[in-house]
Short mmCIF file of C-alpha atoms in Angstrom, two decimals:
data_model
loop_
_atom_site.label_atom_id
_atom_site.label_comp_id
_atom_site.label_asym_id
_atom_site.label_seq_id
_atom_site.Cartn_x
_atom_site.Cartn_y
_atom_site.Cartn_z
CA MET A 1 115.01 120.58 71.53
CA TYR A 2 115.75 121.42 75.21
CA LEU A 3 114.70 119.92 78.51
CA SER A 4 114.63 122.36 81.42
CA ARG A 5 113.87 122.08 85.08
CA PHE A 6 112.98 124.86 87.48
CA ARG A 7 112.39 124.48 91.14
CA VAL A 8 109.58 126.60 92.49
CA ASN A 9 110.06 128.49 95.74
CA THR A 10 106.74 127.58 97.25
CA GLY A 11 107.17 130.07 100.09
CA ARG A 12 106.52 133.05 97.79
CA PRO A 13 103.00 134.37 97.18
CA ALA A 14 103.68 134.66 93.41
CA ALA A 15 104.62 130.98 93.34
CA ARG A 16 101.43 130.03 94.92
CA ARG A 17 99.49 132.09 92.45
CA LEU A 18 101.23 130.34 89.58
CA LEU A 19 100.75 126.88 91.10
CA SER A 20 97.06 127.46 91.69
CA SER A 21 96.28 128.20 88.10
CA PRO A 22 97.46 126.09 85.16
CA GLN A 23 96.58 128.96 82.93
CA ALA A 24 98.75 131.52 84.70
CA LEU A 25 101.62 128.97 84.78
CA HIS A 26 101.15 128.25 81.13
CA ALA A 27 101.38 131.94 80.36
CA ALA A 28 104.55 132.21 82.47
CA VAL A 29 106.18 129.19 80.78
CA MET A 30 105.35 130.55 77.33
CA SER A 31 106.91 133.87 78.27
CA SER A 32 110.26 132.08 78.61
CA PHE A 33 110.62 132.10 74.85
CA PRO A 34 111.36 135.56 73.46
CA SER A 35 110.68 134.48 69.88
CA LEU A 36 107.15 133.36 70.69
CA LEU A 37 104.28 135.84 70.65
CA PRO A 38 101.31 135.23 72.92
CA SER A 39 99.15 135.16 69.80
CA ASP A 40 101.18 132.40 68.20
CA LEU A 41 99.29 129.17 67.96
CA PRO A 42 101.31 125.97 68.06
CA ALA A 43 101.66 124.63 64.55
CA PRO A 44 100.11 121.18 64.16
CA GLU A 45 102.58 118.32 63.71
CA SER A 46 105.58 120.27 64.96
CA PRO A 47 107.42 120.32 68.28
CA ARG A 48 105.86 122.56 70.84
CA VAL A 49 106.39 123.77 74.36
CA LEU A 50 105.29 121.16 76.86
CA TRP A 51 105.44 121.41 80.61
CA ARG A 52 104.64 119.44 83.76
CA LEU A 53 104.62 120.12 87.50
CA GLU A 54 105.93 117.54 89.86
CA GLN A 55 105.50 117.74 93.57
CA LYS A 56 108.07 115.48 95.28
CA ALA A 57 107.58 116.82 98.79
CA ARG A 58 105.52 119.55 100.38
CA ALA A 59 108.08 122.22 99.51
CA GLU A 60 109.77 120.54 96.55
CA VAL A 61 107.88 121.40 93.40
CA LEU A 62 109.64 121.03 90.07
CA LEU A 63 108.61 122.41 86.76
CA TYR A 64 109.81 120.44 83.73
CA VAL A 65 109.66 122.05 80.27
CA VAL A 66 110.46 120.56 76.92
CA SER A 67 110.76 123.17 74.21
CA PRO A 68 112.04 123.67 70.68
CA ASP A 69 113.92 126.87 71.70
CA ARG A 70 116.21 127.43 74.66
CA PRO A 71 114.14 128.99 77.44
CA ASP A 72 115.00 132.07 79.47
CA MET A 73 113.28 131.62 82.80
CA THR A 74 114.71 134.67 84.47
CA HIS A 75 111.22 136.10 85.02
CA LEU A 76 110.11 132.86 86.70
CA VAL A 77 113.15 132.99 88.99
CA GLU A 78 112.27 136.63 89.86
CA GLN A 79 108.64 135.83 90.52
CA ALA A 80 108.80 132.36 92.09
CA GLY A 81 112.44 131.33 92.51
CA TRP A 82 115.55 132.38 94.41
CA PRO A 83 116.76 135.45 92.53
CA ALA A 84 119.26 136.51 95.21
CA VAL A 85 121.39 133.36 94.75
CA ALA A 86 121.16 133.31 90.96
CA ASP A 87 124.36 134.14 89.05
CA PRO A 88 125.35 133.75 85.43
CA GLU A 89 126.79 130.28 86.12
CA ASN A 90 123.71 129.12 87.95
CA PRO A 91 120.73 131.18 86.74
CA GLY A 92 118.18 129.35 88.87
CA TRP A 93 117.03 126.79 86.40
CA HIS A 94 118.66 123.96 84.56
CA THR A 95 118.54 123.40 80.82
CA ARG A 96 120.02 120.57 78.74
CA SER A 97 120.06 119.68 75.11
CA TYR A 98 117.49 117.03 74.31
CA LYS A 99 118.49 116.26 70.79
CA PRO A 100 121.36 113.83 71.44
CA PHE A 101 119.09 111.84 73.64
CA LEU A 102 116.30 111.81 71.06
CA ASP A 103 118.75 110.66 68.38
CA ARG A 104 119.88 107.78 70.55
CA LEU A 105 116.42 106.25 70.84
CA THR A 106 116.31 102.90 69.03
CA THR A 107 113.82 100.11 68.76
CA GLY A 108 113.87 97.61 71.60
CA GLN A 109 115.24 99.94 74.31
CA HIS A 110 113.59 99.83 77.71
CA TRP A 111 112.93 103.05 79.66
CA GLY A 112 111.15 104.09 82.74
CA PHE A 113 108.63 106.85 81.94
CA ARG A 114 106.42 109.41 83.55
CA LEU A 115 103.47 111.10 81.94
CA THR A 116 100.93 113.53 83.35
CA ALA A 117 97.96 113.41 81.06
CA ASN A 118 94.28 114.20 80.63
CA PRO A 119 92.63 110.89 79.72
CA VAL A 120 89.25 111.50 78.06
CA HIS A 121 86.87 109.72 75.80
CA THR A 122 83.94 110.86 73.67
CA ILE A 123 80.57 109.51 74.75
CA ARG A 124 76.85 110.18 74.82
CA ARG A 125 74.36 108.80 77.26
CA THR A 126 71.46 108.44 74.85
CA ASP A 127 71.31 108.03 71.09
CA ASP A 128 69.86 111.47 70.40
CA GLU A 129 72.36 113.33 72.58
CA PRO A 130 75.37 115.09 71.06
CA LYS A 131 78.69 113.42 71.80
CA LYS A 132 80.69 115.00 74.53
CA ILE A 133 84.33 114.78 75.66
CA THR A 134 84.30 113.23 79.11
CA ALA A 135 87.14 112.52 81.51
CA HIS A 136 88.04 109.01 82.64
CA LEU A 137 87.60 109.01 86.33
CA THR A 138 88.61 105.54 87.55
CA PRO A 139 92.15 104.23 87.59
CA THR A 140 91.02 101.20 85.51
CA HIS A 141 89.71 103.43 82.78
CA GLN A 142 92.66 105.74 83.03
CA ARG A 143 95.07 102.76 82.61
CA GLY A 144 92.96 101.55 79.77
CA TRP A 145 93.29 104.96 78.02
CA LEU A 146 97.05 104.66 77.95
CA LEU A 147 97.14 100.90 77.30
CA ASP A 148 94.92 101.33 74.21
CA PRO A 149 96.98 99.48 71.51
CA ASP A 150 96.31 102.20 68.94
CA ARG A 151 97.58 104.92 71.23
CA GLN A 152 100.68 102.87 72.11
CA ALA A 153 101.41 102.26 68.43
CA ARG A 154 100.78 105.91 67.57
CA CYS A 155 103.23 107.03 70.29
CA GLY A 156 105.85 104.52 69.31
CA PHE A 157 106.09 102.48 72.53
CA ARG A 158 104.74 99.37 74.24
CA ILE A 159 104.16 99.31 77.94
CA LEU A 160 105.99 96.33 79.41
CA GLN A 161 104.17 93.48 81.07
CA LYS A 162 105.22 92.24 84.51
CA PRO A 163 106.81 88.87 84.85
CA ASP A 164 104.43 86.34 86.33
CA SER A 165 106.30 86.18 89.61
CA GLU A 166 105.60 89.85 90.35
CA ARG A 167 101.89 89.79 89.70
CA LEU A 168 99.60 89.75 92.66
CA LEU A 169 96.93 87.84 90.87
CA PRO A 170 97.29 85.06 88.37
CA ASP A 171 95.84 85.92 84.92
CA SER A 172 92.98 83.52 85.30
CA THR A 173 91.51 85.29 88.25
CA ALA A 174 91.78 88.86 86.91
CA PRO A 175 88.46 89.78 85.30
CA GLY A 176 87.99 92.37 82.65
CA GLY A 177 90.25 93.59 79.89
CA ALA A 178 93.94 94.27 79.75
CA ALA A 179 93.54 97.39 81.87
CA GLN A 180 92.39 95.30 84.78
CA GLY A 181 94.66 94.04 87.54
CA ASP A 182 98.35 94.57 87.62
CA ARG A 183 99.45 92.92 84.41
CA HIS A 184 101.52 95.91 83.20
CA GLU A 185 104.40 97.93 84.58
CA LEU A 186 102.11 100.87 84.98
CA ALA A 187 100.95 102.90 88.01
CA VAL A 188 98.38 105.56 88.04
CA SER A 189 98.53 108.25 90.78
CA ASP A 190 97.85 111.71 91.74
CA MET A 191 94.47 112.34 90.08
CA ARG A 192 93.62 116.10 90.14
CA PRO A 193 90.35 117.49 89.01
CA LEU A 194 91.29 121.01 88.02
CA SER A 195 88.71 123.77 87.51
CA PHE A 196 89.65 127.33 86.63
CA ASP A 197 88.35 130.32 84.79
CA LYS A 198 89.83 130.84 81.36
CA SER A 199 89.10 134.51 81.42
CA ARG A 200 87.24 137.13 83.40
CA GLY A 201 85.60 140.27 82.20
CA HIS A 202 86.58 143.77 83.39
CA ASP A 203 84.04 143.59 86.16
CA GLY A 204 85.75 140.48 87.53
CA LYS A 205 82.86 138.21 86.68
CA ARG A 206 83.60 135.02 84.79
CA ARG A 207 82.62 134.74 81.15
CA GLY A 208 81.08 131.42 80.42
CA LYS A 209 81.79 128.12 82.16
CA PRO A 210 85.05 127.33 84.01
CA VAL A 211 87.51 125.07 82.27
CA THR A 212 87.60 121.56 83.90
CA VAL A 213 90.42 119.22 83.35
CA VAL A 214 91.17 115.94 85.11
CA THR A 215 94.85 115.08 85.21
CA VAL A 216 96.53 111.90 86.28
CA THR A 217 100.18 110.84 86.46
CA PHE A 218 101.28 107.60 84.86
CA ASP A 219 104.54 105.89 85.92
CA GLY A 220 105.85 102.81 84.32
CA ARG A 221 108.19 101.08 81.99
CA LEU A 222 108.10 100.95 78.22
CA GLU A 223 109.80 99.41 75.27
CA VAL A 224 110.55 101.52 72.19
CA THR A 225 108.79 100.10 69.17
CA ASP A 226 109.01 103.01 66.77
CA PRO A 227 111.70 105.66 67.52
CA THR A 228 110.30 108.22 65.05
CA ALA A 229 106.79 108.03 66.53
CA LEU A 230 108.22 108.14 70.07
CA ARG A 231 110.28 111.27 69.22
CA ARG A 232 107.09 112.84 68.01
CA ALA A 233 105.29 111.91 71.24
CA LEU A 234 108.16 113.24 73.28
CA THR A 235 108.34 116.58 71.51
CA GLN A 236 104.61 117.09 70.61
CA GLY A 237 102.92 115.57 73.66
CA ILE A 238 100.25 112.93 74.26
CA GLY A 239 96.57 113.58 74.62
CA ARG A 240 94.60 116.73 75.35
CA ALA A 241 95.13 119.79 77.59
CA ARG A 242 98.76 120.20 76.59
CA ALA A 243 98.54 123.84 77.47
CA TYR A 244 97.59 122.95 81.06
CA GLY A 245 100.49 120.81 82.07
CA CYS A 246 99.47 117.60 80.35
CA GLY A 247 101.01 115.39 77.70
CA LEU A 248 104.71 115.75 78.53
CA LEU A 249 106.30 112.28 78.45
CA THR A 250 109.77 111.91 79.95
CA LEU A 251 112.06 108.91 80.01
CA ALA A 252 114.67 107.87 82.49
CA PRO A 253 116.93 104.84 82.69
CA ILE A 254 115.57 101.89 84.54
CA ASN A 255 117.93 101.31 87.49
CA GLN A 256 115.70 100.11 90.23
CA PRO A 257 112.70 97.83 90.46
CA PRO A 258 109.45 99.74 90.05
CA ARG A 259 108.09 98.63 93.36
CA PRO A 260 110.00 97.38 96.44
CA THR A 261 109.44 93.87 97.66
CA PRO A 262 107.18 93.56 100.64
CA MET B 1 120.13 78.61 110.30
CA SER B 2 121.92 76.77 107.57
CA SER B 3 122.31 78.89 104.43
CA SER B 4 120.70 76.23 102.26
CA ALA B 5 117.30 77.10 103.74
CA SER B 6 114.67 79.33 102.20
CA VAL B 7 112.48 81.82 104.06
CA LEU B 8 108.85 82.62 103.12
CA ALA B 9 107.58 85.91 104.54
CA LEU B 10 103.97 87.10 104.67
CA ARG B 11 102.44 90.42 105.53
CA LEU B 12 99.55 89.90 107.83
CA ALA B 13 97.33 92.93 108.00
CA GLY B 14 93.57 93.33 108.49
CA PRO B 15 90.97 95.30 110.37
CA LEU B 16 90.76 92.45 112.83
CA GLN B 17 93.00 89.53 113.59
CA SER B 18 92.69 86.99 116.38
CA TRP B 19 95.48 84.55 117.22
CA GLY B 20 94.49 82.29 120.09
CA ALA B 21 97.08 79.96 121.70
CA SER B 22 95.35 79.01 124.93
CA SER B 23 91.75 80.04 124.62
CA ARG B 24 89.15 77.62 125.81
CA PHE B 25 85.35 77.56 126.03
CA THR B 26 83.59 80.87 125.94
CA ARG B 27 86.55 83.17 126.57
CA ARG B 28 88.35 83.38 123.27
CA THR B 29 91.57 85.36 123.85
CA THR B 30 94.23 86.41 121.45
CA GLU B 31 97.95 86.60 121.65
CA THR B 32 99.57 89.89 120.70
CA ALA B 33 101.23 88.36 117.65
CA PRO B 34 100.39 85.65 115.13
CA THR B 35 100.72 82.12 116.44
CA LYS B 36 102.62 79.33 114.71
CA SER B 37 99.47 77.15 114.52
CA GLY B 38 97.54 80.06 112.95
CA VAL B 39 100.16 80.72 110.26
CA ILE B 40 100.91 77.06 109.52
CA GLY B 41 97.14 76.48 109.31
CA LEU B 42 96.88 79.34 106.84
CA LEU B 43 99.67 77.84 104.70
CA ALA B 44 98.17 74.33 104.90
CA ALA B 45 94.81 75.69 103.92
CA ALA B 46 96.32 77.50 100.87
CA ALA B 47 98.04 74.27 99.91
CA GLY B 48 94.69 72.39 100.24
CA ILE B 49 95.78 70.01 103.02
CA ASP B 50 92.69 68.52 104.72
CA ARG B 51 92.15 68.86 108.44
CA GLU B 52 92.40 65.14 108.99
CA ASP B 53 95.55 64.74 106.87
CA ASP B 54 98.22 64.80 109.59
CA ASP B 55 100.86 63.23 107.37
CA SER B 56 100.86 66.04 104.81
CA LEU B 57 100.78 68.58 107.65
CA ALA B 58 103.91 67.19 109.41
CA PRO B 59 106.55 68.75 107.09
CA LEU B 60 104.86 72.16 107.52
CA THR B 61 104.96 72.00 111.28
CA HIS B 62 108.74 71.41 111.20
CA LEU B 63 109.34 74.76 109.59
CA ARG B 64 110.99 77.29 111.93
CA PHE B 65 108.64 80.19 112.68
CA GLY B 66 109.15 83.84 113.46
CA VAL B 67 107.06 87.00 113.49
CA ARG B 68 107.82 90.72 113.63
CA ILE B 69 105.36 93.17 115.13
CA ASP B 70 105.30 96.07 112.71
CA GLN B 71 102.21 97.78 114.07
CA PRO B 72 100.97 96.38 117.36
CA GLY B 73 97.27 97.26 116.98
CA THR B 74 94.79 97.58 119.82
CA LEU B 75 93.03 94.91 121.77
CA LEU B 76 89.23 94.75 121.12
CA ARG B 77 86.76 92.87 123.25
CA ASP B 78 83.59 91.65 121.66
CA PHE B 79 80.68 90.53 123.87
CA HIS B 80 79.29 87.97 121.55
CA THR B 81 75.57 87.30 121.66
CA ALA B 82 74.95 85.28 118.50
CA HIS B 83 71.75 83.44 117.65
CA HIS B 84 71.43 80.39 115.56
CA GLY B 85 70.58 81.33 112.03
CA VAL B 86 67.85 78.74 111.53
CA THR B 87 66.36 77.94 114.93
CA GLY B 88 66.81 81.46 116.34
CA LYS B 89 68.06 79.96 119.59
CA SER B 90 70.72 81.99 121.41
CA MET B 91 74.25 80.57 121.30
CA PRO B 92 76.40 80.54 124.46
CA LEU B 93 77.43 84.07 125.50
CA SER B 94 81.11 84.48 124.79
CA GLU B 95 83.90 87.00 124.99
CA ARG B 96 86.02 87.27 121.87
CA TYR B 97 89.16 89.23 121.71
CA TYR B 98 90.63 90.70 118.53
CA LEU B 99 93.63 92.76 117.51
CA ALA B 100 92.36 95.77 115.61
CA ASP B 101 94.50 97.50 112.95
CA ALA B 102 97.63 95.40 113.48
CA VAL B 103 100.33 94.59 110.94
CA PHE B 104 102.72 91.72 111.25
CA VAL B 105 105.43 90.07 109.13
CA ALA B 106 105.39 86.33 109.66
CA ALA B 107 108.12 84.14 108.27
CA VAL B 108 108.85 80.45 108.07
CA GLU B 109 112.20 78.94 107.40
CA GLY B 110 112.92 75.53 105.98
CA ASP B 111 113.17 73.24 103.00
CA PRO B 112 113.37 75.31 99.73
CA ALA B 113 111.25 72.90 97.69
CA LEU B 114 108.42 72.88 100.27
CA LEU B 115 108.46 76.69 100.68
CA SER B 116 108.45 77.14 96.93
CA ARG B 117 105.35 74.94 96.76
CA LEU B 118 103.67 76.93 99.51
CA HIS B 119 104.64 80.18 97.77
CA THR B 120 102.85 79.07 94.61
CA ALA B 121 99.88 77.79 96.66
CA LEU B 122 99.47 81.20 98.35
CA ARG B 123 99.02 82.86 95.01
CA ASN B 124 96.30 80.44 94.06
CA PRO B 125 94.97 79.14 97.37
CA VAL B 126 92.66 76.10 97.66
CA TYR B 127 91.00 77.47 100.84
CA LEU B 128 91.09 81.18 101.39
CA PRO B 129 93.49 82.62 103.96
CA PHE B 130 92.22 84.30 107.12
CA LEU B 131 93.94 85.90 110.06
CA GLY B 132 93.38 83.50 112.92
CA ARG B 133 89.65 83.35 112.75
CA ARG B 134 87.41 82.78 109.73
CA SER B 135 85.67 86.16 110.27
CA CYS B 136 89.02 88.01 109.89
CA PRO B 137 89.94 88.34 106.24
CA PRO B 138 93.28 89.93 105.32
CA ALA B 139 92.97 93.52 104.21
CA ALA B 140 95.51 93.26 101.44
CA PRO B 141 97.28 90.43 99.54
CA LEU B 142 99.69 88.65 101.83
CA GLU B 143 102.40 89.48 99.29
CA PRO B 144 104.18 86.16 99.83
CA HIS B 145 107.87 86.78 99.42
CA LEU B 146 110.30 83.94 99.06
CA ARG B 147 114.03 84.33 99.68
CA GLU B 148 116.56 81.64 99.20
CA HIS B 149 119.83 80.97 101.06
CA THR B 150 119.04 83.03 104.02
CA CYS B 151 117.78 82.65 107.57
CA LEU B 152 114.80 83.79 109.49
CA GLU B 153 116.68 86.41 111.51
CA ASP B 154 118.05 88.11 108.42
CA VAL B 155 114.73 88.35 106.67
CA LEU B 156 112.94 89.69 109.74
CA ARG B 157 115.74 92.26 110.13
CA ASP B 158 115.82 93.38 106.49
CA LEU B 159 112.23 93.43 105.18
CA PRO B 160 110.92 97.02 104.92
CA TRP B 161 108.70 98.24 107.69
CA GLN B 162 105.15 97.33 106.75
CA ALA B 163 103.14 99.61 109.06
CA SER B 164 100.25 101.51 107.38
CA PRO B 165 100.88 105.00 106.09
CA TRP B 166 98.69 106.60 108.77
CA TYR B 167 100.73 104.79 111.42
CA ARG B 168 104.01 105.91 109.94
CA ARG B 169 102.75 109.45 109.70
CA ARG B 170 101.65 109.48 113.35
CA HIS B 171 105.07 108.18 114.42
CA ARG B 172 107.09 110.36 112.11
CA ASN B 173 108.44 112.51 114.96
CA HIS B 174 108.66 109.72 117.53
CA PRO B 175 109.45 106.58 115.57
CA PRO B 176 109.34 103.37 117.49
CA GLY B 177 112.96 102.61 118.24
CA ARG B 178 112.86 98.91 117.55
CA LEU B 179 110.40 96.28 116.41
CA THR B 180 109.73 93.20 118.47
CA VAL B 181 110.58 89.87 116.92
CA LEU B 182 109.22 86.68 118.35
CA ARG B 183 110.88 83.59 116.90
CA GLU B 184 111.62 79.98 117.50
CA LYS B 185 115.04 79.04 118.76
CA GLY B 186 117.67 78.16 116.16
CA ALA B 187 119.16 74.63 116.16
CA ASP B 188 122.27 75.52 118.22
CA GLU B 189 121.07 78.55 120.10
CA LYS B 190 121.50 78.99 123.82
CA ASN B 191 119.32 82.11 124.44
CA PRO B 192 116.74 81.79 127.19
CA ALA B 193 113.31 81.23 125.75
CA ASP B 194 109.65 81.15 126.71
CA THR B 195 107.28 78.52 125.52
CA LEU B 196 103.86 78.73 123.90
CA THR B 197 101.42 75.96 123.20
CA ASP B 198 100.98 76.65 119.52
CA GLN B 199 103.09 74.03 117.80
CA PRO B 200 100.39 72.17 115.74
CA LEU B 201 100.26 68.42 115.74
CA SER B 202 96.83 67.91 114.19
CA PHE B 203 94.12 70.27 112.96
CA SER B 204 91.56 67.49 112.97
CA ALA B 205 88.11 68.95 113.54
CA ALA B 206 87.29 66.35 116.15
CA HIS B 207 90.57 66.72 118.16
CA ARG B 208 92.99 69.58 117.62
CA ARG B 209 96.30 68.99 119.22
CA HIS B 210 99.17 71.38 119.94
CA THR B 211 102.41 71.04 121.81
CA LEU B 212 104.94 73.49 123.19
CA ARG B 213 107.41 75.49 121.11
CA THR B 214 110.11 77.89 122.10
CA VAL B 215 109.68 81.68 121.73
CA VAL B 216 112.79 83.88 121.78
CA THR B 217 111.94 87.57 122.15
CA ASP B 218 114.24 89.86 120.17
CA ALA B 219 114.14 93.39 118.83
CA VAL B 220 115.44 94.72 115.56
CA PRO B 221 116.00 98.35 114.50
CA VAL B 222 113.12 99.67 112.42
CA PRO B 223 114.05 99.07 108.80
CA ALA B 224 113.27 101.77 106.31
CA ALA B 225 109.60 101.63 105.21
CA ALA B 226 108.85 100.55 101.68
CA GLY B 227 108.46 103.89 99.89
CA GLU B 228 105.49 104.58 97.73
CA HIS B 229 105.70 102.27 94.85
CA ILE B 230 106.12 105.27 92.48
CA PRO B 231 109.76 105.21 91.54
CA ASP B 232 111.94 108.26 91.45
CA HIS B 233 111.96 109.72 88.04
CA ASP B 234 114.66 112.06 86.84
CA PRO B 235 114.60 112.61 83.07
CA PHE B 236 117.94 114.45 83.25
CA THR B 237 119.74 111.18 84.00
CA ALA B 238 119.11 110.07 80.42
CA LEU B 239 120.79 113.16 78.94
CA ILE B 240 124.42 113.61 78.31
CA ASP B 241 125.92 116.30 80.48
CA ASP B 242 127.89 118.37 77.93
CA PRO B 243 127.41 122.13 78.06
CA GLU B 244 128.83 122.51 74.55
CA LEU B 245 125.85 120.69 73.15
CA LEU B 246 123.55 123.41 74.42
CA ASP B 247 124.73 126.00 72.03
CA GLY B 248 124.08 126.32 68.36
CA GLU B 249 121.66 123.53 68.26
CA THR B 250 118.87 123.30 65.73
CA VAL B 251 115.82 121.09 65.85
#
C-alpha cells in the first residue's frame, strides 16, 4: 500500500475543473494507476484506491491518495500542478510506503485521525413507503453515525472520551445519547452538500437525476482496539461514496492537545 | 504576585454586556470593561453565596482582579420605557447603556483552594452567570480556565486572543497593536494608578456597598489567536521516511 500527497495548483483552470467535480477528480485519480482499467470495478473486501481533498488555506489544497499500487500522478501535475519545476527527484507529488506503518499498528495505541465521510442512514417516513438512503444533516447525527458502537467495532477503533476537566458540560446536564455534547474527542466540520451530474448525453442534457452526496470531515482521537479491522478500514475505506472522496481514514501521532485552552 | 497563587481566567462575551460602577437612579451607565464587583458577583452567584452572606463573600473580594479588552465592542444606548407586567403602569423612564459585541478576558488571582472551588462552581453554577445585568446572558461558555503557580500579569499576557472570528478577519490587515489590560495594583507595585468604586463590600439587596480599588492601565502585545480547534493533521508524520521501502513492495 502507498500513501500519496499531491498539492493542487488552484490558479489553473484545469485544477478548478477537477476540484468542482468529484467525478472528474475520481477519474483523474484512477488514471494514476496504469494497471487499472476504467472498467475495473473494485473487488469487494480488498484494498482499493481511496482519496480525499483537504483545503488548508484558500490556495493550499492537498489531495491524499491511499492505493494498493504505486501511483504515477504525472498527468495530474501536467493538468493541475507545477510541471515546470518537476524533475525526476521531485516529480510534483509525494508517495510513501504505507505497509510498515500498517504493520506497526497494535491494540491500545492512540492516534489522531481525520476522516471525510458520507454519513447516511436508511429511513422511511411512513410505513408503506420504500426505505431510502438519506444523509445525516446535523452535527449531532453525524457524530452519532461515527460513534455508533457497531461501526467503531467493525473499523477496529474506539473514539477516546475527554477527561472530565476538558468537558464544557458535566455529564448530568448533557441530554440525549452519547453523540450529544462534547463527551468524545471528536469534531465535525466542513459539511459540503455536493450535487453533480454523473453523465450527460451527447446533446449535453443530463440523463436522470444528479448525484447528491453530503460529506463531512471528522477530526479526533482514537484508540486501536482491533489492528486487523483497522487495517481493513484504512485500506478499504469507511462508509459510502468512496469514489467521491469519502471514506479515507488517516492517522497521525498525537503531539498537541486537540483544542487550545481559552 | 507570589508564585504560590493561582489565577482563574474567564472569557466574557455576549451580544450585550453592561458593567456599571457609578450608575445611579435612571441613568444606568456602563464602564468600558468588566468591573470587579460584576465579576466577583458572577463568581459568588456560581458558588451559591447569598446576597446577605457578607462573611462568605469576603474571601472572594480579596482576590486580585484584572481584565483584558480583547474586542472593545460598541456603546449602545437604550431609552427604556418599560411597563409593569401586571398593573400595566409605566415604570420610570431610564437610559440604559450596554456594550454590544464585546469580548473580555477577566482574571482573578489568589488562594489556590478558593479558586479551585470557584472553578468547579462555574461548571455547575447555583445561580446562572450573567454579564453585568440579568438581561445579558453570555453568548458562550465562560470556559473557566485555572492556572496554578502564576500571576495575573502573566496569564493576561499569554492567553490567546479571544476576539470573534469576524473581528479578527476585519483586523487581519490592520491588527490592533496592543490589548489594554486594566488590573489591580500588585502588593509591592509603585505604578501610578486610578481608582474605581467597584470593590464590593456587600451585595445585600437592601444596601449594596462598594469601596475604592486601584486600576493600573497597561497594554500587552496581541497574543496569537486560538486557532480553529481542528488540529493540524499530517498522516505522513506517522510513516517512516525510507525511500528504499518504496520499491518492490507487495500488499
